[in-house]
């Protein structure tokens, strides 16, 4: 499998996304997406992305970490689930101890720290 790199502007990439993704998957090519002459993102083969274990945190633990109320964290978690229903942000089976993904916890941390 040949690994090569390529750069493409965002406008052009929009029209060629399927082809860019296929090249990443089939040939291992990395394609950098450019804006104003700067690399801002990349399309890479999935096997080059580090696989990390899925980490979770409970709402209670996150509230304690941030020194905020559990209700504040739950409110933001509920907002996240309504924004993107395809993302499994909240495990609603046990409303008393809700588990958040690491990604959802990071968003909530940012929002509460910047509030």
PDB file of C-alpha atoms in Angstrom:
ATOM      1  CA  UNK A   1       0.000   0.000   0.000  1.00  0.00           C
ATOM      2  CA  UNK A   2       1.522   3.304  -1.083  1.00  0.00           C
ATOM      3  CA  UNK A   3       1.188   6.142   1.397  1.00  0.00           C
ATOM      4  CA  UNK A   4       1.246   9.593  -0.118  1.00  0.00           C
ATOM      5  CA  UNK A   5       0.187  13.075   0.875  1.00  0.00           C
ATOM      6  CA  UNK A   6      -1.855  15.617  -1.042  1.00  0.00           C
ATOM      7  CA  UNK A   7      -3.172  19.126  -0.410  1.00  0.00           C
ATOM      8  CA  UNK A   8      -6.476  20.460  -1.684  1.00  0.00           C
ATOM      9  CA  UNK A   9      -8.492  23.622  -1.082  1.00  0.00           C
ATOM     10  CA  UNK A  10     -11.762  23.324   0.806  1.00  0.00           C
ATOM     11  CA  UNK A  11     -13.919  24.382  -2.146  1.00  0.00           C
ATOM     12  CA  UNK A  12     -12.391  21.767  -4.414  1.00  0.00           C
ATOM     13  CA  UNK A  13     -12.492  19.133  -1.658  1.00  0.00           C
ATOM     14  CA  UNK A  14     -16.237  19.599  -1.281  1.00  0.00           C
ATOM     15  CA  UNK A  15     -16.746  18.463  -4.851  1.00  0.00           C
ATOM     16  CA  UNK A  16     -14.338  15.520  -4.541  1.00  0.00           C
ATOM     17  CA  UNK A  17     -14.990  14.220  -1.028  1.00  0.00           C
ATOM     18  CA  UNK A  18     -15.983  10.714  -2.155  1.00  0.00           C
ATOM     19  CA  UNK A  19     -12.848  10.361  -4.271  1.00  0.00           C
ATOM     20  CA  UNK A  20     -10.652  11.747  -1.470  1.00  0.00           C
ATOM     21  CA  UNK A  21     -12.162   9.285   1.015  1.00  0.00           C
ATOM     22  CA  UNK A  22     -11.680   6.383  -1.393  1.00  0.00           C
ATOM     23  CA  UNK A  23      -8.012   7.280  -1.910  1.00  0.00           C
ATOM     24  CA  UNK A  24      -7.497   7.376   1.852  1.00  0.00           C
ATOM     25  CA  UNK A  25      -9.180   4.013   2.291  1.00  0.00           C
ATOM     26  CA  UNK A  26      -7.764   2.180  -0.745  1.00  0.00           C
ATOM     27  CA  UNK A  27      -4.255   3.641  -1.096  1.00  0.00           C
ATOM     28  CA  UNK A  28      -3.513   5.113   2.326  1.00  0.00           C
ATOM     29  CA  UNK A  29      -3.263   8.640   0.935  1.00  0.00           C
ATOM     30  CA  UNK A  30      -3.443  11.509   3.404  1.00  0.00           C
ATOM     31  CA  UNK A  31      -5.167  14.582   1.981  1.00  0.00           C
ATOM     32  CA  UNK A  32      -4.740  17.892   3.771  1.00  0.00           C
ATOM     33  CA  UNK A  33      -7.603  20.363   3.487  1.00  0.00           C
ATOM     34  CA  UNK A  34      -6.356  23.910   2.953  1.00  0.00           C
ATOM     35  CA  UNK A  35      -7.817  27.318   3.758  1.00  0.00           C
ATOM     36  CA  UNK A  36      -5.910  30.457   2.799  1.00  0.00           C
ATOM     37  CA  UNK A  37      -2.808  28.373   2.091  1.00  0.00           C
ATOM     38  CA  UNK A  38      -2.818  26.697   5.524  1.00  0.00           C
ATOM     39  CA  UNK A  39      -3.580  23.114   6.458  1.00  0.00           C
ATOM     40  CA  UNK A  40      -6.687  23.079   8.631  1.00  0.00           C
ATOM     41  CA  UNK A  41      -7.750  19.425   8.562  1.00  0.00           C
ATOM     42  CA  UNK A  42      -6.899  16.081   7.018  1.00  0.00           C
ATOM     43  CA  UNK A  43      -8.642  13.078   5.542  1.00  0.00           C
ATOM     44  CA  UNK A  44      -6.649  10.059   6.670  1.00  0.00           C
ATOM     45  CA  UNK A  45      -7.075   6.294   6.489  1.00  0.00           C
ATOM     46  CA  UNK A  46      -8.923   5.093   9.546  1.00  0.00           C
ATOM     47  CA  UNK A  47      -6.108   2.713  10.480  1.00  0.00           C
ATOM     48  CA  UNK A  48      -3.821   5.739  11.028  1.00  0.00           C
ATOM     49  CA  UNK A  49      -6.073   7.183  13.683  1.00  0.00           C
ATOM     50  CA  UNK A  50      -5.032   6.151  17.170  1.00  0.00           C
ATOM     51  CA  UNK A  51      -7.583   3.900  18.751  1.00  0.00           C
ATOM     52  CA  UNK A  52      -8.220   4.900  22.325  1.00  0.00           C
ATOM     53  CA  UNK A  53     -10.548   3.145  24.708  1.00  0.00           C
ATOM     54  CA  UNK A  54     -13.910   4.808  25.093  1.00  0.00           C
ATOM     55  CA  UNK A  55     -13.827   6.685  28.340  1.00  0.00           C
ATOM     56  CA  UNK A  56     -16.811   7.801  30.355  1.00  0.00           C
ATOM     57  CA  UNK A  57     -17.503   9.918  33.406  1.00  0.00           C
ATOM     58  CA  UNK A  58     -20.597  10.166  35.547  1.00  0.00           C
ATOM     59  CA  UNK A  59     -22.547  13.398  35.811  1.00  0.00           C
ATOM     60  CA  UNK A  60     -21.943  13.410  39.561  1.00  0.00           C
ATOM     61  CA  UNK A  61     -18.161  13.118  39.126  1.00  0.00           C
ATOM     62  CA  UNK A  62     -18.095  15.821  36.463  1.00  0.00           C
ATOM     63  CA  UNK A  63     -20.172  18.178  38.626  1.00  0.00           C
ATOM     64  CA  UNK A  64     -17.774  17.634  41.530  1.00  0.00           C
ATOM     65  CA  UNK A  65     -14.748  18.190  39.274  1.00  0.00           C
ATOM     66  CA  UNK A  66     -16.160  21.499  38.019  1.00  0.00           C
ATOM     67  CA  UNK A  67     -17.649  22.522  41.371  1.00  0.00           C
ATOM     68  CA  UNK A  68     -21.097  23.021  39.841  1.00  0.00           C
ATOM     69  CA  UNK A  69     -24.463  21.461  40.489  1.00  0.00           C
ATOM     70  CA  UNK A  70     -25.374  18.095  39.054  1.00  0.00           C
ATOM     71  CA  UNK A  71     -28.455  19.756  37.512  1.00  0.00           C
ATOM     72  CA  UNK A  72     -26.238  22.184  35.558  1.00  0.00           C
ATOM     73  CA  UNK A  73     -24.309  19.273  34.048  1.00  0.00           C
ATOM     74  CA  UNK A  74     -27.518  17.336  33.311  1.00  0.00           C
ATOM     75  CA  UNK A  75     -29.064  20.351  31.588  1.00  0.00           C
ATOM     76  CA  UNK A  76     -26.090  20.675  29.242  1.00  0.00           C
ATOM     77  CA  UNK A  77     -26.023  16.921  28.633  1.00  0.00           C
ATOM     78  CA  UNK A  78     -29.697  17.049  27.667  1.00  0.00           C
ATOM     79  CA  UNK A  79     -28.970  19.925  25.260  1.00  0.00           C
ATOM     80  CA  UNK A  80     -26.226  17.886  23.625  1.00  0.00           C
ATOM     81  CA  UNK A  81     -28.541  14.955  23.019  1.00  0.00           C
ATOM     82  CA  UNK A  82     -31.154  17.178  21.385  1.00  0.00           C
ATOM     83  CA  UNK A  83     -28.548  18.825  19.144  1.00  0.00           C
ATOM     84  CA  UNK A  84     -27.312  15.530  17.687  1.00  0.00           C
ATOM     85  CA  UNK A  85     -29.551  12.573  18.280  1.00  0.00           C
ATOM     86  CA  UNK A  86     -27.107  10.223  16.546  1.00  0.00           C
ATOM     87  CA  UNK A  87     -24.533  10.786  19.291  1.00  0.00           C
ATOM     88  CA  UNK A  88     -24.904   8.578  22.338  1.00  0.00           C
ATOM     89  CA  UNK A  89     -24.159  11.273  24.878  1.00  0.00           C
ATOM     90  CA  UNK A  90     -26.308  10.251  27.800  1.00  0.00           C
ATOM     91  CA  UNK A  91     -27.126   6.795  29.056  1.00  0.00           C
ATOM     92  CA  UNK A  92     -30.694   7.486  30.098  1.00  0.00           C
ATOM     93  CA  UNK A  93     -31.397   4.005  31.495  1.00  0.00           C
ATOM     94  CA  UNK A  94     -30.325   5.138  34.959  1.00  0.00           C
ATOM     95  CA  UNK A  95     -31.305   8.770  35.434  1.00  0.00           C
ATOM     96  CA  UNK A  96     -29.810   8.755  38.926  1.00  0.00           C
ATOM     97  CA  UNK A  97     -26.305   8.037  37.682  1.00  0.00           C
ATOM     98  CA  UNK A  98     -25.966   9.259  34.129  1.00  0.00           C
ATOM     99  CA  UNK A  99     -22.804   8.394  32.219  1.00  0.00           C
ATOM    100  CA  UNK A 100     -21.308  10.783  29.662  1.00  0.00           C
ATOM    101  CA  UNK A 101     -18.832   9.980  26.922  1.00  0.00           C
ATOM    102  CA  UNK A 102     -15.439  11.660  27.176  1.00  0.00           C
ATOM    103  CA  UNK A 103     -16.350  13.811  24.169  1.00  0.00           C
ATOM    104  CA  UNK A 104     -19.585  15.018  25.749  1.00  0.00           C
ATOM    105  CA  UNK A 105     -17.809  15.713  29.043  1.00  0.00           C
ATOM    106  CA  UNK A 106     -15.216  17.825  27.196  1.00  0.00           C
ATOM    107  CA  UNK A 107     -17.943  19.934  25.571  1.00  0.00           C
ATOM    108  CA  UNK A 108     -19.708  20.403  28.904  1.00  0.00           C
ATOM    109  CA  UNK A 109     -16.424  21.339  30.624  1.00  0.00           C
ATOM    110  CA  UNK A 110     -15.761  24.010  27.988  1.00  0.00           C
ATOM    111  CA  UNK A 111     -19.259  25.429  28.222  1.00  0.00           C
ATOM    112  CA  UNK A 112     -19.276  25.594  32.021  1.00  0.00           C
ATOM    113  CA  UNK A 113     -15.763  27.021  32.271  1.00  0.00           C
ATOM    114  CA  UNK A 114     -16.593  29.718  29.721  1.00  0.00           C
ATOM    115  CA  UNK A 115     -19.970  30.571  31.242  1.00  0.00           C
TER     116      UNK A 115
END
